[in-house]
Coordinates of N, CA, C and O in Angstrom, one line a residue:
M1 N -3.1 -3.1 -45.5 CA -2.9 -1.9 -44.6 C -3.7 -2.0 -43.4 O -3.2 -1.6 -42.3
I2 N -5.0 -2.4 -43.5 CA -5.8 -2.5 -42.3 C -5.2 -3.5 -41.3 O -5.2 -3.3 -40.1
R3 N -4.8 -4.6 -41.9 CA -4.2 -5.7 -41.0 C -3.0 -5.2 -40.3 O -2.8 -5.4 -39.1
K4 N -2.1 -4.4 -41.0 CA -0.9 -3.8 -40.3 C -1.3 -2.9 -39.2 O -0.8 -2.9 -38.1
V5 N -2.3 -2.0 -39.3 CA -2.8 -1.2 -38.3 C -3.3 -2.0 -37.1 O -3.1 -1.6 -36.0
M6 N -4.1 -3.0 -37.4 CA -4.6 -3.9 -36.4 C -3.5 -4.5 -35.6 O -3.6 -4.6 -34.4
L7 N -2.5 -5.0 -36.2 CA -1.3 -5.6 -35.5 C -0.6 -4.6 -34.7 O -0.3 -4.9 -33.5
V8 N -0.4 -3.4 -35.2 CA 0.3 -2.4 -34.4 C -0.6 -2.0 -33.2 O -0.1 -1.9 -32.1
G9 N -1.9 -1.8 -33.4 CA -2.8 -1.4 -32.3 C -2.8 -2.5 -31.3 O -2.8 -2.2 -30.1
G10 N -2.9 -3.8 -31.7 CA -2.9 -4.9 -30.8 C -1.7 -4.9 -30.0 O -1.7 -5.2 -28.8
A11 N -0.5 -4.7 -30.6 CA 0.8 -4.7 -29.8 C 0.8 -3.6 -28.8 O 1.3 -3.8 -27.7
M12 N 0.3 -2.4 -29.2 CA 0.2 -1.3 -28.3 C -0.7 -1.6 -27.0 O -0.3 -1.3 -25.9
I13 N -1.8 -2.2 -27.3 CA -2.7 -2.6 -26.2 C -2.1 -3.6 -25.3 O -2.1 -3.5 -24.1
S14 N -1.4 -4.6 -25.9 CA -0.7 -5.6 -25.1 C 0.4 -5.0 -24.3 O 0.5 -5.3 -23.1
A15 N 1.1 -4.1 -24.8 CA 2.1 -3.4 -24.0 C 1.6 -2.6 -22.8 O 2.1 -2.6 -21.7
L16 N 0.4 -1.9 -23.1 CA -0.2 -1.2 -22.0 C -0.7 -2.1 -20.9 O -0.6 -1.9 -19.7
V17 N -1.3 -3.2 -21.3 CA -1.9 -4.2 -20.3 C -0.7 -4.8 -19.5 O -0.8 -4.9 -18.3
L18 N 0.3 -5.2 -20.2 CA 1.5 -5.8 -19.5 C 2.1 -4.8 -18.6 O 2.5 -5.1 -17.5
G19 N 2.3 -3.6 -19.0 CA 2.9 -2.6 -18.2 C 2.1 -2.3 -17.0 O 2.6 -2.2 -15.9
T20 N 0.8 -2.2 -17.1 CA -0.1 -2.0 -16.0 C -0.1 -3.1 -15.0 O 0.0 -2.9 -13.8
S21 N -0.1 -4.3 -15.5 CA -0.2 -5.5 -14.6 C 1.1 -5.6 -13.8 O 1.1 -6.0 -12.6
T22 N 2.2 -5.3 -14.4 CA 3.6 -5.3 -13.7 C 3.6 -4.3 -12.6 O 4.0 -4.6 -11.6
A23 N 3.1 -3.1 -12.9 CA 3.1 -2.0 -11.9 C 2.2 -2.3 -10.8 O 2.5 -2.1 -9.6
E24 N 1.0 -2.9 -11.1 CA 0.1 -3.2 -10.0 C 0.6 -4.3 -9.1 O 0.4 -4.3 -7.9
A25 N 1.3 -5.3 -9.7 CA 1.9 -6.4 -8.9 C 2.9 -5.9 -7.9 O 3.1 -6.6 -6.9
A26 N 3.5 -4.8 -8.1 CA 4.6 -4.3 -7.3 C 4.0 -3.5 -6.1 O 4.7 -3.2 -5.2
G27 N 2.8 -3.0 -6.2 CA 2.2 -2.2 -5.2 C 1.0 -2.8 -4.5 O 0.2 -3.4 -5.1
Y28 N 0.9 -2.6 -3.2 CA -0.2 -3.1 -2.4 C -0.8 -2.0 -1.6 O -0.1 -1.2 -1.0
L29 N -2.1 -2.0 -1.5 CA -2.9 -0.9 -0.8 C -3.9 -1.5 0.1 O -4.6 -2.5 -0.3
I30 N -4.0 -1.0 1.3 CA -5.1 -1.4 2.2 C -5.8 -0.1 2.6 O -5.2 0.9 2.9
K31 N -7.1 -0.1 2.6 CA -8.0 1.0 3.0 C -8.9 0.6 4.2 O -9.3 -0.5 4.2
Q32 N -9.1 1.6 5.1 CA -10.0 1.4 6.2 C -10.8 2.7 6.3 O -10.2 3.7 6.8
G33 N -11.9 2.8 5.7 CA -12.6 4.1 5.6 C -11.8 4.9 4.6 O -11.5 4.4 3.5
H34 N -11.4 6.1 5.0 CA -10.6 6.9 4.1 C -9.1 6.8 4.4 O -8.2 7.3 3.7
D35 N -8.7 6.2 5.5 CA -7.3 5.9 5.9 C -6.8 4.8 5.0 O -7.5 4.0 4.6
Y36 N -5.4 4.9 4.8 CA -4.8 3.8 4.0 C -3.4 3.6 4.4 O -2.7 4.5 5.0
A37 N -2.9 2.4 4.0 CA -1.5 2.1 4.1 C -1.1 1.4 2.8 O -2.0 0.8 2.2
Q38 N 0.1 1.6 2.4 CA 0.5 0.9 1.1 C 2.0 0.5 1.3 O 2.7 0.9 2.1
Y39 N 2.3 -0.4 0.3 CA 3.7 -0.9 0.3 C 4.0 -1.1 -1.2 O 3.3 -1.8 -1.9
E40 N 5.2 -0.6 -1.6 CA 5.7 -0.8 -3.0 C 6.9 -1.6 -2.9 O 7.9 -1.2 -2.4
T41 N 6.9 -2.9 -3.5 CA 8.0 -3.8 -3.4 C 9.2 -3.3 -4.2 O 10.4 -3.7 -3.8
T42 N 9.1 -2.6 -5.3 CA 10.2 -2.3 -6.1 C 11.1 -1.3 -5.5 O 12.3 -1.3 -5.7
R43 N 10.6 -0.4 -4.6 CA 11.4 0.5 -3.8 C 11.4 0.3 -2.3 O 12.0 1.1 -1.6
D44 N 10.8 -0.8 -1.9 CA 10.6 -1.0 -0.4 C 10.0 0.2 0.3 O 10.3 0.5 1.4
F45 N 9.1 0.8 -0.4 CA 8.4 2.1 0.1 C 7.1 1.8 0.9 O 6.3 1.1 0.4
A46 N 7.1 2.2 2.1 CA 5.9 2.0 3.0 C 5.3 3.4 3.3 O 6.1 4.3 3.5
E47 N 4.0 3.4 3.4 CA 3.3 4.7 3.7 C 2.0 4.4 4.4 O 1.3 3.5 4.1
V48 N 1.7 5.3 5.4 CA 0.5 5.2 6.1 C -0.1 6.6 6.2 O 0.6 7.6 6.5
C49 N -1.4 6.8 5.9 CA -2.0 8.1 5.9 C -3.4 8.1 6.6 O -4.2 7.3 6.4
D50 N -3.5 9.1 7.5 CA -4.7 9.3 8.3 C -5.5 10.4 7.5 O -5.1 11.5 7.4
E51 N -6.6 10.0 6.9 CA -7.4 10.9 6.0 C -8.7 11.2 6.6 O -9.6 11.7 6.0
E52 N -8.9 10.9 7.9 CA -10.2 11.1 8.6 C -10.0 12.1 9.8 O -9.1 11.8 10.6
Q53 N -10.8 13.1 9.9 CA -10.7 14.0 11.0 C -11.6 13.5 12.1 O -12.6 14.1 12.5
D54 N -11.2 12.4 12.7 CA -12.1 11.8 13.7 C -11.3 11.7 15.1 O -11.9 11.2 16.1
G55 N -10.1 12.2 15.1 CA -9.3 12.2 16.4 C -8.7 10.9 16.7 O -8.0 10.7 17.7
N56 N -8.8 9.9 15.8 CA -8.2 8.6 16.0 C -6.9 8.5 15.2 O -6.9 8.7 14.0
G57 N -5.8 8.2 15.8 CA -4.5 8.0 15.2 C -4.5 6.7 14.3 O -5.3 5.8 14.5
V58 N -3.7 6.7 13.3 CA -3.6 5.6 12.3 C -2.1 5.1 12.3 O -1.2 6.0 12.3
Y59 N -1.9 3.8 12.2 CA -0.6 3.3 12.1 C -0.7 2.0 11.2 O -1.8 1.4 11.1
A60 N 0.4 1.6 10.7 CA 0.5 0.3 9.9 C 1.6 -0.5 10.6 O 2.6 0.0 11.0
Q61 N 1.4 -1.8 10.6 CA 2.3 -2.8 11.1 C 2.9 -3.6 9.9 O 2.1 -4.1 9.1
Y62 N 4.2 -3.6 9.8 CA 4.8 -4.3 8.6 C 5.6 -5.5 9.2 O 6.6 -5.3 10.0
R63 N 5.3 -6.7 8.8 CA 6.1 -7.9 9.1 C 7.2 -8.0 8.1 O 6.9 -7.9 6.9
Q64 N 8.4 -8.2 8.6 CA 9.5 -8.5 7.7 C 10.0 -9.9 7.8 O 9.6 -10.6 8.8
K65 N 10.9 -10.3 7.0 CA 11.5 -11.6 7.1 C 12.2 -11.8 8.4 O 12.1 -12.9 9.0
N66 N 12.8 -10.8 9.0 CA 13.5 -10.9 10.2 C 13.1 -9.8 11.2 O 13.9 -9.2 11.9
G67 N 11.8 -9.6 11.4 CA 11.4 -8.6 12.3 C 10.0 -8.0 12.1 O 9.2 -8.6 11.3
F68 N 9.7 -6.9 12.7 CA 8.4 -6.3 12.7 C 8.6 -4.8 12.9 O 9.4 -4.4 13.7
L69 N 7.9 -4.0 12.2 CA 8.0 -2.5 12.3 C 6.6 -1.9 12.3 O 5.8 -2.3 11.5
T70 N 6.5 -0.8 13.2 CA 5.2 0.0 13.2 C 5.5 1.3 12.6 O 6.5 2.0 13.0
L71 N 4.7 1.8 11.7 CA 4.9 3.1 11.1 C 3.6 3.9 11.3 O 2.5 3.4 11.1
R72 N 3.8 5.1 11.8 CA 2.6 6.0 12.2 C 2.5 7.2 11.3 O 3.5 7.7 10.8
D73 N 1.3 7.7 11.2 CA 1.1 9.0 10.6 C 1.0 10.0 11.8 O -0.1 10.1 12.4
N74 N 2.1 10.6 12.1 CA 2.2 11.4 13.4 C 1.5 12.7 13.4 O 1.3 13.3 14.4
N75 N 1.1 13.2 12.2 CA 0.4 14.5 12.2 C -1.1 14.4 12.1 O -1.8 15.4 11.8
G76 N -1.7 13.3 12.4 CA -3.1 13.1 12.4 C -3.6 13.3 11.0 O -3.0 12.8 10.0
S77 N -4.8 13.9 10.8 CA -5.4 14.1 9.5 C -4.9 15.3 8.7 O -5.4 15.6 7.6
K78 N -3.8 15.9 9.2 CA -3.3 17.0 8.4 C -2.6 16.5 7.2 O -2.3 15.3 7.1
I79 N -2.3 17.4 6.2 CA -1.6 17.0 5.0 C -0.2 16.4 5.3 O 0.5 16.9 6.1
G80 N 0.1 15.3 4.7 CA 1.3 14.6 4.9 C 1.0 13.2 5.5 O 0.1 13.1 6.3
C81 N 1.9 12.3 5.2 CA 1.7 10.9 5.7 C 3.0 10.4 6.3 O 4.1 11.0 6.1
G82 N 3.0 9.3 7.0 CA 4.1 8.7 7.5 C 4.7 7.8 6.5 O 4.0 7.1 5.8
H83 N 6.0 7.8 6.2 CA 6.6 6.9 5.2 C 8.0 6.5 5.6 O 8.7 7.2 6.4
A84 N 8.4 5.4 5.1 CA 9.8 4.9 5.4 C 10.1 3.9 4.3 O 9.3 3.4 3.6
T85 N 11.4 3.6 4.2 CA 11.9 2.5 3.4 C 12.0 1.3 4.3 O 12.7 1.3 5.3
I86 N 11.3 0.2 4.0 CA 11.3 -1.0 4.8 C 11.5 -2.2 3.9 O 10.6 -2.6 3.2
P87 N 12.7 -2.8 4.0 CA 13.0 -3.9 3.1 C 12.4 -5.2 3.6 O 12.1 -5.4 4.8
D88 N 12.2 -6.2 2.7 CA 11.8 -7.6 3.0 C 10.5 -7.7 3.7 O 10.3 -8.5 4.6
V89 N 9.5 -6.8 3.4 CA 8.2 -7.0 4.0 C 7.4 -8.2 3.4 O 7.5 -8.4 2.2
T90 N 6.9 -9.0 4.3 CA 6.1 -10.2 3.9 C 4.6 -10.0 4.0 O 3.8 -10.6 3.3
S91 N 4.2 -9.0 4.9 CA 2.8 -8.7 5.1 C 2.6 -7.4 5.9 O 3.6 -7.0 6.5
F92 N 1.5 -6.8 5.8 CA 1.2 -5.6 6.5 C -0.3 -5.4 6.8 O -1.1 -6.1 6.1
R93 N -0.6 -4.6 7.8 CA -2.0 -4.3 8.1 C -2.1 -2.8 8.6 O -1.1 -2.2 9.0
L94 N -3.3 -2.3 8.5 CA -3.6 -0.9 8.9 C -4.4 -1.0 10.1 O -5.4 -1.8 10.2
C95 N -4.1 -0.1 11.1 CA -4.8 -0.1 12.4 C -5.2 1.4 12.7 O -4.5 2.3 12.4
E96 N -6.4 1.5 13.4 CA -6.8 2.8 13.9 C -6.8 2.7 15.4 O -7.4 1.8 16.0
D97 N -6.2 3.7 16.0 CA -6.1 3.8 17.5 C -7.4 4.4 18.0 O -7.5 5.6 18.2
D98 N -8.4 3.6 18.2 CA -9.7 4.1 18.7 C -10.0 3.6 20.1 O -9.1 2.9 20.7
A99 N -11.1 3.9 20.6 CA -11.4 3.5 22.0 C -11.4 2.0 22.1 O -11.9 1.2 21.3
G100 N -10.8 1.5 23.2 CA -10.7 0.1 23.5 C -9.6 -0.6 22.6 O -8.6 0.1 22.3
D101 N -9.8 -1.8 22.2 CA -8.9 -2.5 21.3 C -8.8 -1.7 19.9 O -9.9 -1.3 19.4
D102 N -7.6 -1.6 19.4 CA -7.5 -0.9 18.1 C -8.2 -1.7 17.0 O -8.1 -3.0 17.0
S103 N -8.8 -1.0 16.0 CA -9.4 -1.7 14.9 C -8.3 -1.8 13.8 O -7.7 -0.9 13.4
C104 N -8.1 -3.1 13.4 CA -7.1 -3.4 12.4 C -7.7 -4.2 11.3 O -8.6 -5.0 11.5
T105 N -7.1 -4.0 10.1 CA -7.5 -4.8 8.9 C -6.9 -6.1 9.0 O -5.9 -6.3 9.8
P106 N -7.3 -7.1 8.2 CA -6.6 -8.4 8.2 C -5.2 -8.1 7.6 O -5.0 -7.1 6.9
W107 N -4.3 -9.0 7.8 CA -2.9 -8.9 7.3 C -3.0 -9.1 5.7 O -3.7 -10.0 5.2
R108 N -2.3 -8.2 5.0 CA -2.2 -8.3 3.6 C -0.9 -8.9 3.2 O 0.2 -8.4 3.6
I109 N -0.9 -10.0 2.5 CA 0.4 -10.7 2.2 C 1.0 -10.0 1.0 O 0.3 -9.6 0.0
V110 N 2.3 -9.8 1.1 CA 3.1 -9.2 0.0 C 3.9 -10.3 -0.7 O 4.6 -11.1 0.0
R111 N 3.9 -10.4 -2.0 CA 4.6 -11.4 -2.7 C 5.6 -10.9 -3.6 O 5.5 -9.8 -4.1

């Protein structure tokens, strides 16, 4: 009986671990301070959020197999983010529109 419980418990833990790793592999997140950009491969969902009340706008650049797209959080640090469906993203980065050259994260590769 104990062995049966251990086998069932082990199977449940394995399912949880496998389920979590599959979900994590489909989503990518970049943070810069409290601002962030993300991309979810299963739905081609892109989002950029300005979470800092510093007066600097935030945008994300998404490289695609056949192009390039910039997505902005147009309402500043107010509630709500910029989002779009962007297929075939190969990499993306988050940028803050600050004084001088914009501050951007390194490109994050999407696989």
